[in-house]
Tab-separated table of C-alpha atoms and ligand atoms in Angstrom:
chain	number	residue	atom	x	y	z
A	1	UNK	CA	0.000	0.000	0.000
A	2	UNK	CA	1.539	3.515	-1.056
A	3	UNK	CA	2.199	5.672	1.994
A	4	UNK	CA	-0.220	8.057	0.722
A	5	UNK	CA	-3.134	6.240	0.677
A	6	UNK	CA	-2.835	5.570	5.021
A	7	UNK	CA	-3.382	9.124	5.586
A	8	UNK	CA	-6.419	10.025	7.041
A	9	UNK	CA	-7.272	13.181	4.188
A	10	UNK	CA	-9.975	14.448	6.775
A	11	UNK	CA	-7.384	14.808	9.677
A	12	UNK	CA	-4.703	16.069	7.562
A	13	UNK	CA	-2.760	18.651	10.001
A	14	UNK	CA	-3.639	22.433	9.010
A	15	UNK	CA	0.036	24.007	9.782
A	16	UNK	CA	3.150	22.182	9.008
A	17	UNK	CA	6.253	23.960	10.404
A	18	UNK	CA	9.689	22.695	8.970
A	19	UNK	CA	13.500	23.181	10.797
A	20	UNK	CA	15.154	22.187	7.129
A	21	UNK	CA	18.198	20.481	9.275
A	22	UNK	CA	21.649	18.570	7.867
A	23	UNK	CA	22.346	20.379	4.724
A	24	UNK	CA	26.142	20.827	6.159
A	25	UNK	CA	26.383	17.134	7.215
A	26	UNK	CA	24.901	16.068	3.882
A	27	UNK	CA	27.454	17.787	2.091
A	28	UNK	CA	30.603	16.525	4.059
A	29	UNK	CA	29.199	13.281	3.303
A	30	UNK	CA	29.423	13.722	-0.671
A	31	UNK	CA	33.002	15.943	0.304
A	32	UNK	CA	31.531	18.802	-0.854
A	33	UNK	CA	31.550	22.116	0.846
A	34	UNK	CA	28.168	23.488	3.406
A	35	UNK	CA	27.417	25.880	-0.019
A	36	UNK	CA	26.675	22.488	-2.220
A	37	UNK	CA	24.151	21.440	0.816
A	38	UNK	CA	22.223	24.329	0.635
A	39	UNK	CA	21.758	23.815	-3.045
A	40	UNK	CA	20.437	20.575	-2.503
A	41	UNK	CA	18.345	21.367	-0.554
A	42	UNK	CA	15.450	22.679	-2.541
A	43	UNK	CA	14.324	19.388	-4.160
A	44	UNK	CA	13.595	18.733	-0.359
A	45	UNK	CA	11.302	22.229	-0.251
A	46	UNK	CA	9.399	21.392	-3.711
A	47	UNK	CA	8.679	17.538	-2.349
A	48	UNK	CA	7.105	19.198	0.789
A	49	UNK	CA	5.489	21.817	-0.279
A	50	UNK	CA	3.665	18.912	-3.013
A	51	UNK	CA	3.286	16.725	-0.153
A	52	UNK	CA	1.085	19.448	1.633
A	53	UNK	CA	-0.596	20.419	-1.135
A	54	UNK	CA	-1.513	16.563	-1.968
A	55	UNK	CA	-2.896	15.920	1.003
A	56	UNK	CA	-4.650	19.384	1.666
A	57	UNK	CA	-2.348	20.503	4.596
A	58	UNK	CA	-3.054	24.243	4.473
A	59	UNK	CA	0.108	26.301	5.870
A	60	UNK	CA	3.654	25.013	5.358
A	61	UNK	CA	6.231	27.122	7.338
A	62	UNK	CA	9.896	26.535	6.495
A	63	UNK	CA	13.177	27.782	8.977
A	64	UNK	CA	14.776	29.138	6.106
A	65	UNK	CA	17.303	31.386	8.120
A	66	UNK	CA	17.692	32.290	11.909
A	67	UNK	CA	18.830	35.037	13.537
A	68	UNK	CA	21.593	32.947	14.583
A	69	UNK	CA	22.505	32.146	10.924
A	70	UNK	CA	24.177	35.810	10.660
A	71	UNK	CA	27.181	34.522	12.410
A	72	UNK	CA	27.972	32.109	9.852
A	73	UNK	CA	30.319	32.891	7.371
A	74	UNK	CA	29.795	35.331	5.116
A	75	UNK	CA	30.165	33.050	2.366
A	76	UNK	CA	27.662	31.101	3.442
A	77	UNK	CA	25.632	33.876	4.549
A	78	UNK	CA	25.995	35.760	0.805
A	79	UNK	CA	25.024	31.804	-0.879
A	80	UNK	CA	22.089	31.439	1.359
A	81	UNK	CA	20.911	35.178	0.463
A	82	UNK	CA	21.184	34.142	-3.274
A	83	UNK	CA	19.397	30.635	-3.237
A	84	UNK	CA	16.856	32.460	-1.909
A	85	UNK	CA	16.731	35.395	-4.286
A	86	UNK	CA	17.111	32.839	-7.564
A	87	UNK	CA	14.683	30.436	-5.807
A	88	UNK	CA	11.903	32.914	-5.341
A	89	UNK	CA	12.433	33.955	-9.245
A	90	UNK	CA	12.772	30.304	-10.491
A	91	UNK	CA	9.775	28.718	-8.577
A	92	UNK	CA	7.081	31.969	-9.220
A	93	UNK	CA	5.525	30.193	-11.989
A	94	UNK	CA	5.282	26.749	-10.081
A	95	UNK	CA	3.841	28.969	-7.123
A	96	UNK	CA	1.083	30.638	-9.537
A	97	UNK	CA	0.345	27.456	-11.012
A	98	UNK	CA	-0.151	24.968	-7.924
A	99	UNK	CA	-1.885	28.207	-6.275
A	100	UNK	CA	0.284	28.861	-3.517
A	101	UNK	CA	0.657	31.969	-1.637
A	102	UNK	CA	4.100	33.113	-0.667
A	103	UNK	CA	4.603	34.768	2.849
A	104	UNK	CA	7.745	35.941	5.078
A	105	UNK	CA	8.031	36.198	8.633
A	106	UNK	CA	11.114	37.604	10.615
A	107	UNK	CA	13.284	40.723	10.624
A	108	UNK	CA	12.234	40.919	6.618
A	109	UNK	CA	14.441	44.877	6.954
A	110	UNK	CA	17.510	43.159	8.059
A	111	UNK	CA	17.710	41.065	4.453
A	112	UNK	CA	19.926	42.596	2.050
A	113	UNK	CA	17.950	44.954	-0.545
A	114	UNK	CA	17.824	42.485	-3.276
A	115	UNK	CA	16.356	40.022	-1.182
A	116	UNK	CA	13.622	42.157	0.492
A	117	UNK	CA	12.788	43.369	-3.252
A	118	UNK	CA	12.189	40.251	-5.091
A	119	UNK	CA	10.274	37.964	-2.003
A	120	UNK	CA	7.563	41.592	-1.737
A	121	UNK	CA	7.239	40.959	-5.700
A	122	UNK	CA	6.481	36.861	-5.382
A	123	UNK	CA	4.150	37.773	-2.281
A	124	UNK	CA	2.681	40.351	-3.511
A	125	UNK	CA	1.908	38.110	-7.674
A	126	UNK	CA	0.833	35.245	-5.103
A	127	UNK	CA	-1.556	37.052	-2.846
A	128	UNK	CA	-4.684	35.836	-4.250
A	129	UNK	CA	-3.633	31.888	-4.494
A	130	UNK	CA	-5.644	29.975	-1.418
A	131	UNK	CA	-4.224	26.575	-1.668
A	132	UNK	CA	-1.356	26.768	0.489
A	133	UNK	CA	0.140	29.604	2.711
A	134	UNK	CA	4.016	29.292	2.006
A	135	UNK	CA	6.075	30.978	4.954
A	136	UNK	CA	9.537	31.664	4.586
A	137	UNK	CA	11.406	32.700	7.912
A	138	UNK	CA	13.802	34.433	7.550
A	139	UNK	CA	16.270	36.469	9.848
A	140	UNK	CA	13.471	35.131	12.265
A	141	UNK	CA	13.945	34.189	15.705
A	142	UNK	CA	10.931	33.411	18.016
A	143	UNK	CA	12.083	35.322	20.866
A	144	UNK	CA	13.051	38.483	18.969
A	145	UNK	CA	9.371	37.736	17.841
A	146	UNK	CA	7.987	38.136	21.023
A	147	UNK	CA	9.827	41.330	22.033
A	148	UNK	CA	8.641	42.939	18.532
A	149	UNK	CA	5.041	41.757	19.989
A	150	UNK	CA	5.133	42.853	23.282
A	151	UNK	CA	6.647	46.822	21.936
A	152	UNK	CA	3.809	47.003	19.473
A	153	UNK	CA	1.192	46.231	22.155
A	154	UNK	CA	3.045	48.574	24.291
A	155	UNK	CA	2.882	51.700	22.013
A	156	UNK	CA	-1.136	50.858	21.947
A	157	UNK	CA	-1.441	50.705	25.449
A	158	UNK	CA	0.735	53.969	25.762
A	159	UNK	CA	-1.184	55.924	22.935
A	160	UNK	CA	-4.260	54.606	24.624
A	161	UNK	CA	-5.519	52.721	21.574
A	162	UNK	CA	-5.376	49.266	24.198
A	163	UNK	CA	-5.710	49.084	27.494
A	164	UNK	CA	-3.676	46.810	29.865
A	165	UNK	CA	-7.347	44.357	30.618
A	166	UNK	CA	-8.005	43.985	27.102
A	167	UNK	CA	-4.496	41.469	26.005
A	168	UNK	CA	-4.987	38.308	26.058
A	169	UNK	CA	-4.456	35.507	23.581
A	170	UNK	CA	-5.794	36.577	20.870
A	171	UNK	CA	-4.025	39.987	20.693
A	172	UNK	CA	-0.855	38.467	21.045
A	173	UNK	CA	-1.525	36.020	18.788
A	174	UNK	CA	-2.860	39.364	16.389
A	175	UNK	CA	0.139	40.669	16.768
A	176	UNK	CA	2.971	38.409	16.359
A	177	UNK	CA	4.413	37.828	12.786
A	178	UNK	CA	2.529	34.993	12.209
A	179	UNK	CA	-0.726	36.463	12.613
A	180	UNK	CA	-2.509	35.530	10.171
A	181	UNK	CA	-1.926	31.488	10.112
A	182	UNK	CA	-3.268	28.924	12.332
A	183	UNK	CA	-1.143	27.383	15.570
A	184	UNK	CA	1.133	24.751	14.044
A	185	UNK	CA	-0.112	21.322	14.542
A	186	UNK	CA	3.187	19.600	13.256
A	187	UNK	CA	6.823	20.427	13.382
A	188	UNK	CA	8.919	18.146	11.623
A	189	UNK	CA	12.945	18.567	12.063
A	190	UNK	CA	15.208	16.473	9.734
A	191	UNK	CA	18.903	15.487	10.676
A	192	UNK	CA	17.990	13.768	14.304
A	193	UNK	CA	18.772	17.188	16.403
A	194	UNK	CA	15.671	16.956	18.877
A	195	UNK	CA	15.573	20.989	19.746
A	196	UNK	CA	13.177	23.394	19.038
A	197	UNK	CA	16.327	26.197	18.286
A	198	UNK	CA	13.800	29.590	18.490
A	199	UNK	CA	11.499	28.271	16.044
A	200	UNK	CA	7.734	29.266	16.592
A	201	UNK	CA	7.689	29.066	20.206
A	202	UNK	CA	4.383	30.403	21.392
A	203	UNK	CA	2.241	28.679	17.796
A	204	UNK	CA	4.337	25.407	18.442
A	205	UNK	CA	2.070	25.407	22.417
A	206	UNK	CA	0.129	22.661	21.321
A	207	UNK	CA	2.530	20.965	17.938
A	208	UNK	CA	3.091	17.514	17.971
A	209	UNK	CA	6.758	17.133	17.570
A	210	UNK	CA	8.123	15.030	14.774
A	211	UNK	CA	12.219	14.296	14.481
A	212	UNK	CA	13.552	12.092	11.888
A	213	UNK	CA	17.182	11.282	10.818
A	214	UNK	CA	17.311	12.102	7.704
A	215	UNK	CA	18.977	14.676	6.671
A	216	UNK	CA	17.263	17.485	4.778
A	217	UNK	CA	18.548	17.476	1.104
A	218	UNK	CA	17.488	13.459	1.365
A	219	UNK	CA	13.851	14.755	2.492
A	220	UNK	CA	11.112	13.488	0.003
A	221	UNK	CA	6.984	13.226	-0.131
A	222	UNK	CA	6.957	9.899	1.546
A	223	UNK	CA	9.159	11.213	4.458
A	224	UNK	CA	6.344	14.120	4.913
A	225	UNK	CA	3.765	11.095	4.518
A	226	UNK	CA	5.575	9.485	7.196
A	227	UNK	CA	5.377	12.239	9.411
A	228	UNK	CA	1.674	12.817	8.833
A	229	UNK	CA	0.938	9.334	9.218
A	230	UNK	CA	2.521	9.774	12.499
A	231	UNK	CA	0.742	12.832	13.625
A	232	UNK	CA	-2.624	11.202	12.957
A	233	UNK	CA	-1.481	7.914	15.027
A	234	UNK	CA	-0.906	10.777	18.522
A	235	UNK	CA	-3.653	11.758	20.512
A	236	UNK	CA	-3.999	15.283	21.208
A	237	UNK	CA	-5.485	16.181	24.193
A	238	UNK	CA	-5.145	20.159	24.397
A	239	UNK	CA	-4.767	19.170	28.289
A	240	UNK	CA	-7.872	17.346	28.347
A	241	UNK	CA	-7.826	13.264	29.534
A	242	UNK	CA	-7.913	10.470	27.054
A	243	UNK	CA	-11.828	9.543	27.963
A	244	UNK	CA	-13.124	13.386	27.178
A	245	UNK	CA	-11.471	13.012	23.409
A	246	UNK	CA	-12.910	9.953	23.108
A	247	UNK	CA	-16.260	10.861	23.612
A	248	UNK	CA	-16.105	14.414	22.080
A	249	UNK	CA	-14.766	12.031	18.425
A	250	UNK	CA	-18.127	9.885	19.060
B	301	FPP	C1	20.391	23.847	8.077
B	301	FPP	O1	21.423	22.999	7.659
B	301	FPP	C2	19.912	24.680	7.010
B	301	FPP	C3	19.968	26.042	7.001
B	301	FPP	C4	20.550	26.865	8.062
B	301	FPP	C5	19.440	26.822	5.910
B	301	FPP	C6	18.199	26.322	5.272
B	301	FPP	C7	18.270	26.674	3.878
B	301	FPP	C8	17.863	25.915	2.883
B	301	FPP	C9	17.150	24.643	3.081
B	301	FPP	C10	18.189	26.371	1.531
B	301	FPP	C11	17.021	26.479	0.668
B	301	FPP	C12	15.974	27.349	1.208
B	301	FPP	C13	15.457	28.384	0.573
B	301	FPP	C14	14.386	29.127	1.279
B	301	FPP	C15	15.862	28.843	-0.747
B	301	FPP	P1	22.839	23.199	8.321
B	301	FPP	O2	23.641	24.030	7.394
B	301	FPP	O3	22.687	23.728	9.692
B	301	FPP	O4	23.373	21.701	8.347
B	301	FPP	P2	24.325	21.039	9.407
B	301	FPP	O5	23.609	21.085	10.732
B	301	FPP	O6	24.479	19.635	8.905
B	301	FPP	O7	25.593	21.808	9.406
């Protein structure tokens, strides 16, 4: 039986969030340098961004670069910056015709010019396409997230457009930089680190957690299957017991 075919299409998780890990390791393998990884890597993004749209998963978020990721070389740093650029260009048609809508989260400013110009163009030719939200972190780093959030809501508060009684969930959640997707139900991370690293800390609440070993260049549409199939074989309980999501499901 294809792996496809054992996934439950009605309980298909809504948010996928993806730490794209091993791209360095990958490379040392072949004896190539971290560069030829990185290039590798996007037959990985196209299988996974298929997989979700084949099974009707509606928000894929990919770690594309962290805030941490500055401090790596500059090489590396100036390749990464260009994948991205020539990626973006390259895969706009793909995007327009599988109906996917491009979106960025993160310090978007602190990408070079170039970059900043051409991922505003692909979001802005995708807006309208409703099959899948695409998100593209980048420069992101949850916490530095949450600090951006809590100064916004503070200027409110202080220019009296908010007062202190009325936050709560939902305006956090309104203003963070993901505030227009759902909470992530699934995070997968390739490479077998088991660490969250800053990704998505306040949607992940509730994620189920999915690691694997391989590493991400080697990632495919059955390796997404297998982390769906996965997902739908957990229980989630949102802090409830096992008995009240049994009889809620009947
Ligand atoms: C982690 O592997 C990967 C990254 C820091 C960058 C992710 C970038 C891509 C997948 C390139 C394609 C993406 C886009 C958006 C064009 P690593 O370098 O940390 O690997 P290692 O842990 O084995 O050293």
């Amino acid at each position: 039986m294809d792996k496809k075919s054992r996934i439950d299409l009605k309980k298909v998780p809504n948010h996928v969030a993806v730490i794209m890990d091993g791209n360095g390791r990958w490379a040392k393998g072949q004896g190539m340098n971290r560069i030829f990884g990185h290039r590798n890597a996007l037959t990985a993004v196209r299988e996974t961004v298929n997989g979700a749209l084949s099974v009707g998963t509606k928000a894929v978020t990919l770690y594309a670069f962290s805030t941490e990721n500055w401090n790596r070389p500059k090489a590396e740093v100036t390749a990464l910056m260009t994948l991205l650029v020539n990626s973006l260009i390259n895969e706009l048609d793909t995007f327009m015709q599988n109906d996917v809508k491009v979106n960025a989260i993160g310090d978007i400013q602190s990408l070079p010019k170039k970059a900043q110009k051409t991922l505003q163009n692909v979001v802005q030719k995708t807006s309208n396409n409703r099959s899948l939200v695409l998100t593209f972190a980048l420069s992101y780093g949850a916490r530095e997230e949450i600090v951006n959030t809590i100064k916004n809501i503070s200027k409110k508060v202080v220019n009296n457009e908010l007062s202190i009684e009325e936050i709560d969930e939902k305006i956090i959640n309104n203003h963070l930089y993901t505030f227009n997707l759902p909470d992530v139900d699934l995070m997968i991370r390739t490479s077998g680190e088991q660490r969250i690293s800053n990704f998505l800390l306040w949607q992940m609440a509730y994620a189920e957690l999915y690691f694997t070993n391989i590493l991400w260049p080697d990632f495919r549409k059955e390796h997404f299957y297998d982390a769906i199939i996965d997902y739908q074989n957990r229980e989630r309980r949102f802090g409830k017991t096992s008995e009240q999501i049994t009889s809620v499901e009947e």
